[in-house]
mmCIF file of C-alpha atoms in Angstrom:
data_model
loop_
_atom_site.group_PDB
_atom_site.id
_atom_site.type_symbol
_atom_site.label_atom_id
_atom_site.label_comp_id
_atom_site.label_asym_id
_atom_site.label_seq_id
_atom_site.Cartn_x
_atom_site.Cartn_y
_atom_site.Cartn_z
ATOM 1 C CA ASN T 688 21.978 62.093 54.081
ATOM 2 C CA THR T 689 24.032 60.977 51.074
ATOM 3 C CA SER T 690 23.451 57.282 51.760
ATOM 4 C CA ASP T 691 19.676 57.707 51.896
ATOM 5 C CA LEU T 692 19.701 59.673 48.629
ATOM 6 C CA LYS T 693 21.696 56.955 46.909
ATOM 7 C CA ASN T 694 19.334 54.281 48.158
ATOM 8 C CA ALA T 695 16.319 56.266 47.027
ATOM 9 C CA ASP T 696 17.905 56.870 43.632
ATOM 10 C CA LEU T 697 18.583 53.131 43.210
ATOM 11 C CA ALA T 698 15.023 52.305 44.231
ATOM 12 C CA ILE T 699 13.592 54.763 41.698
ATOM 13 C CA ARG T 700 15.847 53.498 38.923
ATOM 14 C CA SER T 701 14.915 49.883 39.777
ATOM 15 C CA ALA T 702 11.236 50.725 39.746
ATOM 16 C CA GLY T 703 11.681 52.513 36.446
ATOM 17 C CA ARG T 704 13.341 49.495 34.873
ATOM 18 C CA GLY T 705 10.489 47.343 36.221
ATOM 19 C CA MET T 706 7.933 49.614 34.612
ATOM 20 C CA VAL T 707 9.810 49.500 31.323
ATOM 21 C CA GLY T 708 9.796 45.700 31.512
ATOM 22 C CA LEU T 709 6.122 45.751 32.335
ATOM 23 C CA GLY T 710 5.544 48.023 29.382
ATOM 24 C CA VAL T 711 7.337 45.602 27.037
ATOM 25 C CA ALA T 712 5.248 42.726 28.381
ATOM 26 C CA ALA T 713 2.064 44.722 27.933
ATOM 27 C CA VAL T 714 2.976 45.600 24.358
ATOM 28 C CA ALA T 715 3.777 41.961 23.624
ATOM 29 C CA ALA T 716 0.473 40.848 25.132
ATOM 30 C CA PHE T 717 -1.394 43.472 23.147
ATOM 31 C CA GLY T 718 0.333 42.322 19.974
ATOM 32 C CA TYR T 719 -0.653 38.726 20.674
ATOM 33 C CA VAL T 720 -4.291 39.670 21.227
ATOM 34 C CA VAL T 721 -4.358 41.694 18.012
ATOM 35 C CA GLY T 722 -2.779 38.788 16.122
ATOM 36 C CA GLU T 723 -5.299 36.299 17.489
ATOM 37 C CA ALA T 724 -8.155 38.639 16.631
ATOM 38 C CA ALA T 725 -6.854 38.901 13.073
ATOM 39 C CA LYS T 726 -6.700 35.090 12.797
ATOM 40 C CA PHE T 727 -10.244 34.820 14.113
ATOM 41 C CA GLU T 728 -11.452 37.413 11.634
ATOM 42 C CA LYS T 729 -9.720 35.577 8.803
ATOM 43 C CA GLU T 730 -11.361 32.260 9.723
ATOM 44 C CA MET T 731 -14.751 33.941 9.966
ATOM 45 C CA ASP T 732 -14.162 35.371 6.493
ATOM 46 C CA PHE T 733 -13.812 31.757 5.331
ATOM 47 C CA VAL T 734 -17.125 30.937 7.012
ATOM 48 C CA GLN T 735 -18.793 33.815 5.197
ATOM 49 C CA ALA T 736 -17.290 32.727 1.885
ATOM 50 C CA VAL T 737 -18.592 29.173 2.314
ATOM 51 C CA THR T 738 -22.044 30.107 3.633
ATOM 52 C CA ASN T 739 -22.641 33.393 1.764
ATOM 53 C CA ALA T 740 -23.833 34.707 5.120
ATOM 54 C CA THR T 741 -25.275 38.189 5.370
ATOM 55 C CA ALA T 742 -23.865 40.806 7.734
ATOM 56 C CA SER T 743 -26.501 40.022 10.357
ATOM 57 C CA GLU T 744 -25.847 36.293 10.026
ATOM 58 C CA MET T 745 -22.123 36.880 10.466
ATOM 59 C CA GLU T 746 -22.852 38.879 13.591
ATOM 60 C CA ALA T 747 -24.805 35.897 14.955
ATOM 61 C CA LEU T 748 -21.965 33.503 14.044
ATOM 62 C CA ASN T 749 -19.363 35.720 15.688
ATOM 63 C CA LYS T 750 -21.447 35.853 18.843
ATOM 64 C CA ALA T 751 -21.961 32.069 18.768
ATOM 65 C CA ALA T 752 -18.211 31.429 18.468
ATOM 66 C CA LEU T 753 -17.357 33.824 21.291
ATOM 67 C CA ASP T 754 -20.134 32.499 23.553
ATOM 68 C CA LEU T 755 -19.054 28.890 22.968
ATOM 69 C CA ALA T 756 -15.442 29.840 23.673
ATOM 70 C CA LYS T 757 -16.444 31.224 27.075
ATOM 71 C CA ASN T 758 -18.063 27.930 28.088
ATOM 72 C CA SER T 759 -15.777 25.305 26.539
ATOM 73 C CA VAL T 760 -12.142 24.271 26.336
ATOM 74 C CA TYR T 761 -11.918 25.607 22.785
ATOM 75 C CA GLY T 762 -10.876 29.079 21.730
ATOM 76 C CA PRO T 763 -12.645 31.308 19.189
ATOM 77 C CA ILE T 764 -10.173 30.425 16.428
ATOM 78 C CA GLU T 765 -10.711 26.671 16.877
ATOM 79 C CA LEU T 766 -14.449 27.244 16.851
ATOM 80 C CA SER T 767 -14.333 29.421 13.759
ATOM 81 C CA LYS T 768 -12.374 26.675 11.966
ATOM 82 C CA ALA T 769 -15.028 24.209 13.086
ATOM 83 C CA PHE T 770 -17.717 26.507 11.667
ATOM 84 C CA VAL T 771 -15.916 26.410 8.306
ATOM 85 C CA GLU T 772 -16.020 22.600 8.310
ATOM 86 C CA LEU T 773 -19.660 22.581 9.398
ATOM 87 C CA ALA T 774 -20.528 24.886 6.525
ATOM 88 C CA LYS T 775 -18.585 22.693 4.081
ATOM 89 C CA ALA T 776 -20.544 19.702 5.361
ATOM 90 C CA GLY T 777 -23.766 21.479 4.445
ATOM 91 C CA ALA T 778 -24.767 23.225 7.661
ATOM 92 C CA SER T 779 -26.499 26.551 7.217
ATOM 93 C CA VAL T 780 -25.739 29.577 9.376
ATOM 94 C CA GLN T 781 -29.048 29.073 11.154
ATOM 95 C CA GLN T 782 -28.271 25.409 11.873
ATOM 96 C CA ILE T 783 -24.879 26.272 13.352
ATOM 97 C CA VAL T 784 -26.395 28.948 15.577
ATOM 98 C CA ASP T 785 -29.470 26.873 16.485
ATOM 99 C CA GLY T 786 -27.616 23.921 17.956
ATOM 100 C CA VAL T 787 -25.164 22.218 15.633
ATOM 101 C CA GLY T 788 -22.273 24.348 16.866
ATOM 102 C CA GLN T 789 -23.047 23.590 20.506
ATOM 103 C CA ALA T 790 -23.578 19.887 19.755
ATOM 104 C CA ALA T 791 -20.233 19.652 17.949
ATOM 105 C CA VAL T 792 -18.462 21.199 20.947
ATOM 106 C CA ASN T 793 -20.254 18.826 23.336
ATOM 107 C CA LEU T 794 -19.400 15.747 21.285
ATOM 108 C CA ALA T 795 -15.781 16.730 20.726
ATOM 109 C CA THR T 796 -15.289 17.508 24.415
ATOM 110 C CA ALA T 797 -16.912 14.309 25.682
ATOM 111 C CA SER T 798 -15.303 12.016 23.133
ATOM 112 C CA ASP T 799 -11.836 13.510 22.623
ATOM 113 C CA ILE T 800 -12.283 13.964 18.878
ATOM 114 C CA GLU T 801 -11.673 17.004 16.693
ATOM 115 C CA ILE T 802 -14.510 19.537 16.497
ATOM 116 C CA PRO T 803 -14.646 19.547 12.661
ATOM 117 C CA PHE T 804 -15.017 15.751 12.616
ATOM 118 C CA ALA T 805 -17.664 15.884 15.341
ATOM 119 C CA GLY T 806 -19.591 18.593 13.510
ATOM 120 C CA GLU T 807 -19.433 16.962 10.094
ATOM 121 C CA SER T 808 -20.517 13.615 11.563
ATOM 122 C CA LEU T 809 -23.495 15.213 13.307
ATOM 123 C CA ILE T 810 -24.570 16.954 10.111
ATOM 124 C CA ASN T 811 -24.396 13.659 8.221
ATOM 125 C CA LEU T 812 -26.449 11.876 10.875
ATOM 126 C CA LEU T 813 -29.067 14.630 10.994
ATOM 127 C CA ASN T 814 -29.367 14.494 7.224
ATOM 128 C CA THR T 815 -29.579 10.684 7.215
ATOM 129 C CA PHE T 816 -32.410 10.641 9.751
ATOM 130 C CA LYS T 817 -34.032 13.764 8.251
ATOM 131 C CA LYS T 818 -33.762 15.763 11.462
ATOM 132 C CA GLY T 819 -33.061 19.444 12.071
ATOM 133 C CA ALA T 820 -30.454 21.411 14.010
ATOM 134 C CA GLU T 821 -32.689 21.359 17.074
ATOM 135 C CA ASP T 822 -31.993 17.604 17.371
ATOM 136 C CA ALA T 823 -28.200 17.936 17.156
ATOM 137 C CA VAL T 824 -27.593 18.162 20.911
ATOM 138 C CA GLU T 825 -29.767 15.079 21.520
ATOM 139 C CA PHE T 826 -27.797 13.125 18.893
ATOM 140 C CA SER T 827 -24.550 14.277 20.488
ATOM 141 C CA ASP T 828 -25.723 13.226 23.968
ATOM 142 C CA LEU T 829 -26.806 9.778 22.730
ATOM 143 C CA LEU T 830 -23.490 9.135 20.983
ATOM 144 C CA SER T 831 -21.504 10.256 24.035
ATOM 145 C CA GLY T 832 -23.708 8.180 26.328
ATOM 146 C CA SER T 833 -23.150 5.061 24.238
ATOM 147 C CA ALA T 834 -19.390 5.572 24.281
ATOM 148 C CA ASN T 835 -19.481 5.913 28.066
ATOM 149 C CA ALA T 836 -21.713 2.847 28.505
ATOM 150 C CA SER T 837 -19.651 0.429 26.410
ATOM 151 C CA SER T 838 -16.253 -0.163 24.828
ATOM 152 C CA VAL T 839 -17.480 1.320 21.555
ATOM 153 C CA SER T 840 -16.104 4.748 20.648
ATOM 154 C CA VAL T 841 -17.927 7.631 18.992
ATOM 155 C CA SER T 842 -15.800 7.049 15.887
ATOM 156 C CA ASP T 843 -16.943 3.396 15.872
ATOM 157 C CA LEU T 844 -20.579 4.462 16.092
ATOM 158 C CA ILE T 845 -20.217 6.985 13.295
ATOM 159 C CA THR T 846 -18.679 4.274 11.099
ATOM 160 C CA SER T 847 -21.518 1.897 11.994
ATOM 161 C CA PHE T 848 -24.156 4.449 11.054
ATOM 162 C CA GLU T 849 -22.683 4.806 7.573
ATOM 163 C CA SER T 850 -24.045 1.319 6.883
ATOM 164 C CA ALA T 851 -27.004 1.065 9.240
ATOM 165 C CA GLY T 852 -28.321 4.645 9.244
ATOM 166 C CA PRO T 853 -29.974 4.867 5.818
ATOM 167 C CA VAL T 854 -31.750 1.513 6.228
ATOM 168 C CA ALA T 855 -32.930 2.409 9.742
ATOM 169 C CA GLN T 856 -34.346 5.702 8.520
ATOM 170 C CA GLY T 857 -36.006 4.026 5.550
ATOM 171 C CA LEU T 858 -37.772 1.570 7.862
ATOM 172 C CA GLY T 859 -38.809 4.292 10.309
ATOM 173 C CA ILE T 860 -36.436 3.098 13.050
ATOM 174 C CA SER T 861 -35.268 6.056 15.109
ATOM 175 C CA PHE T 862 -31.696 7.179 15.623
ATOM 176 C CA GLY T 863 -32.050 6.441 19.332
ATOM 177 C CA GLU T 864 -33.150 2.851 18.728
ATOM 178 C CA ALA T 865 -30.404 2.161 16.208
ATOM 179 C CA ASN T 866 -27.853 3.749 18.526
ATOM 180 C CA ALA T 867 -29.018 1.562 21.414
ATOM 181 C CA ALA T 868 -28.689 -1.564 19.263
ATOM 182 C CA LEU T 869 -25.167 -0.587 18.207
ATOM 183 C CA THR T 870 -24.294 0.029 21.866
ATOM 184 C CA ILE T 871 -25.437 -3.495 22.772
ATOM 185 C CA LEU T 872 -23.313 -4.913 19.953
ATOM 186 C CA GLY T 873 -20.370 -2.834 21.188
ATOM 187 C CA LYS T 874 -20.663 -4.361 24.640
ATOM 188 C CA VAL T 875 -19.840 -7.770 23.150
ATOM 189 C CA GLY T 876 -17.012 -6.481 20.981
ATOM 190 C CA ILE T 877 -18.940 -6.025 17.719
ATOM 191 C CA LYS T 878 -18.303 -2.480 16.551
ATOM 192 C CA GLY T 879 -17.474 -0.196 13.646
ATOM 193 C CA SER T 880 -18.254 -1.407 10.139
ATOM 194 C CA THR T 881 -18.921 -4.944 11.399
ATOM 195 C CA ALA T 882 -21.672 -3.708 13.722
ATOM 196 C CA GLY T 883 -23.103 -1.453 11.036
ATOM 197 C CA THR T 884 -23.352 -4.148 8.371
ATOM 198 C CA SER T 885 -24.698 -6.671 10.897
ATOM 199 C CA LEU T 886 -27.484 -4.369 12.061
ATOM 200 C CA ARG T 887 -28.240 -3.365 8.476
ATOM 201 C CA GLN T 888 -28.591 -7.041 7.502
ATOM 202 C CA ILE T 889 -30.982 -7.688 10.375
ATOM 203 C CA MET T 890 -33.147 -4.714 9.403
ATOM 204 C CA LEU T 891 -33.164 -5.585 5.700
ATOM 205 C CA ASN T 892 -34.116 -9.183 6.475
ATOM 206 C CA LEU T 893 -37.191 -8.243 8.494
ATOM 207 C CA SER T 894 -38.869 -8.845 5.149
ATOM 208 C CA PRO T 895 -37.654 -12.331 4.119
ATOM 209 C CA PRO T 896 -35.206 -12.138 1.188
ATOM 210 C CA THR T 897 -35.170 -15.863 0.450
ATOM 211 C CA LYS T 898 -37.605 -18.781 0.374
ATOM 212 C CA ALA T 899 -35.731 -20.392 3.279
ATOM 213 C CA ALA T 900 -36.214 -17.257 5.348
ATOM 214 C CA ALA T 901 -39.905 -17.017 4.434
ATOM 215 C CA ASP T 902 -40.441 -20.695 5.289
ATOM 216 C CA GLN T 903 -38.688 -20.232 8.620
ATOM 217 C CA MET T 904 -40.841 -17.198 9.429
ATOM 218 C CA LYS T 905 -43.983 -19.189 8.633
ATOM 219 C CA GLU T 906 -42.811 -22.093 10.772
ATOM 220 C CA LEU T 907 -42.090 -19.765 13.691
ATOM 221 C CA GLY T 908 -45.400 -17.954 13.239
ATOM 222 C CA ILE T 909 -43.778 -14.610 12.415
ATOM 223 C CA ILE T 910 -45.562 -14.771 9.059
ATOM 224 C CA THR T 911 -49.145 -15.642 9.962
ATOM 225 C CA ALA T 912 -51.701 -17.767 8.115
ATOM 226 C CA ASP T 913 -53.162 -14.678 6.445
ATOM 227 C CA GLY T 914 -49.702 -13.663 5.156
ATOM 228 C CA ALA T 915 -49.099 -10.827 7.630
ATOM 229 C CA ASN T 916 -45.532 -10.258 8.867
ATOM 230 C CA LEU T 917 -45.457 -9.571 12.618
ATOM 231 C CA PHE T 918 -42.332 -7.430 12.216
ATOM 232 C CA PHE T 919 -44.462 -4.798 10.441
ATOM 233 C CA ASP T 920 -47.603 -2.950 11.452
ATOM 234 C CA SER T 921 -50.838 -2.841 9.451
ATOM 235 C CA ALA T 922 -49.577 0.155 7.461
ATOM 236 C CA GLY T 923 -46.463 -1.752 6.401
ATOM 237 C CA ASN T 924 -44.046 0.152 8.659
ATOM 238 C CA ALA T 925 -41.385 -1.740 10.601
ATOM 239 C CA LYS T 926 -42.068 -2.071 14.291
ATOM 240 C CA SER T 927 -39.534 -0.797 16.796
ATOM 241 C CA LEU T 928 -36.372 -2.836 17.277
ATOM 242 C CA ALA T 929 -37.496 -3.536 20.836
ATOM 243 C CA ASP T 930 -40.722 -5.061 19.488
ATOM 244 C CA VAL T 931 -38.866 -6.991 16.777
ATOM 245 C CA PHE T 932 -36.495 -8.604 19.268
ATOM 246 C CA GLU T 933 -39.339 -9.328 21.685
ATOM 247 C CA ILE T 934 -41.205 -11.125 18.868
ATOM 248 C CA LEU T 935 -38.060 -13.106 18.061
ATOM 249 C CA ARG T 936 -37.580 -14.070 21.683
ATOM 250 C CA ASP T 937 -41.191 -15.153 22.030
ATOM 251 C CA LYS T 938 -41.239 -17.151 18.783
ATOM 252 C CA THR T 939 -37.981 -19.003 19.525
ATOM 253 C CA LYS T 940 -38.433 -19.577 23.270
ATOM 254 C CA ASN T 941 -39.330 -23.245 22.841
ATOM 255 C CA LEU T 942 -36.362 -24.045 20.578
ATOM 256 C CA ASN T 943 -33.134 -25.587 21.857
ATOM 257 C CA ASN T 944 -29.852 -23.819 21.127
ATOM 258 C CA GLU T 945 -29.208 -25.756 17.923
ATOM 259 C CA GLN T 946 -32.684 -25.085 16.552
ATOM 260 C CA LYS T 947 -32.508 -21.421 17.534
ATOM 261 C CA THR T 948 -29.152 -20.980 15.810
ATOM 262 C CA GLU T 949 -30.498 -22.587 12.635
ATOM 263 C CA ALA T 950 -33.622 -20.414 12.667
ATOM 264 C CA LEU T 951 -31.712 -17.161 13.182
ATOM 265 C CA ARG T 952 -29.204 -18.131 10.507
ATOM 266 C CA ASP T 953 -32.037 -18.701 8.039
ATOM 267 C CA LEU T 954 -33.599 -15.342 8.926
ATOM 268 C CA PHE T 955 -30.580 -13.080 9.194
ATOM 269 C CA GLY T 956 -27.540 -14.804 7.732
ATOM 270 C CA VAL T 957 -24.483 -16.391 9.264
ATOM 271 C CA ARG T 958 -23.173 -13.390 11.153
#
């Protein structure tokens, strides 16, 4: 009847308007996707300009960015911007693909810092300790673990390593050992540049810089009668920090607090 026809007509018109609305939404969504893709492509062009990557290398970088985006809280555009910063910091295409990109994402996610900062810091640390991209994830995990185990932040640790890192590497002390020492300092409120310069001073003073320090080492038996320094092995390489502190504990165990403070001050300075 007439009423049914009217109702049907209204239903069809309503459905039609709904489809038109859906069409507008679809077009808008499509436009957004195209725009995002263009931004991603533009950022990747920056990566290519900085790295001089070949076509095949760019294909690998594109895949790395998209794969990381699937498994992290960051989108492809954020990751492509991070790749630009990694490249500026000296990372090669191969390093980014082989682990630095993943490590930067891990560190940024765990520590609530920006990906570019995380990536640049990792590159600097790898270069300081003369390690490759394959070690980036391990470095990232150690930094995150230290931040979770103490009140020290990843930013604090990175600042500390600016002072302590080169000396540690020069003495053959590993990143892991130095990181553990900085974590211990962080647990008692010594962090950032203060922790870095303190640890650096300890490491530098393993070889006595003054006559007072040398005399104190001889008195404690750290420098033996034949002139050997127990902090170093027979090849002249520094022993591990764990061994160094164990030697210190053993050689000062019979001192009272006043004597111990005086001895450590002579060896390593006031701080």
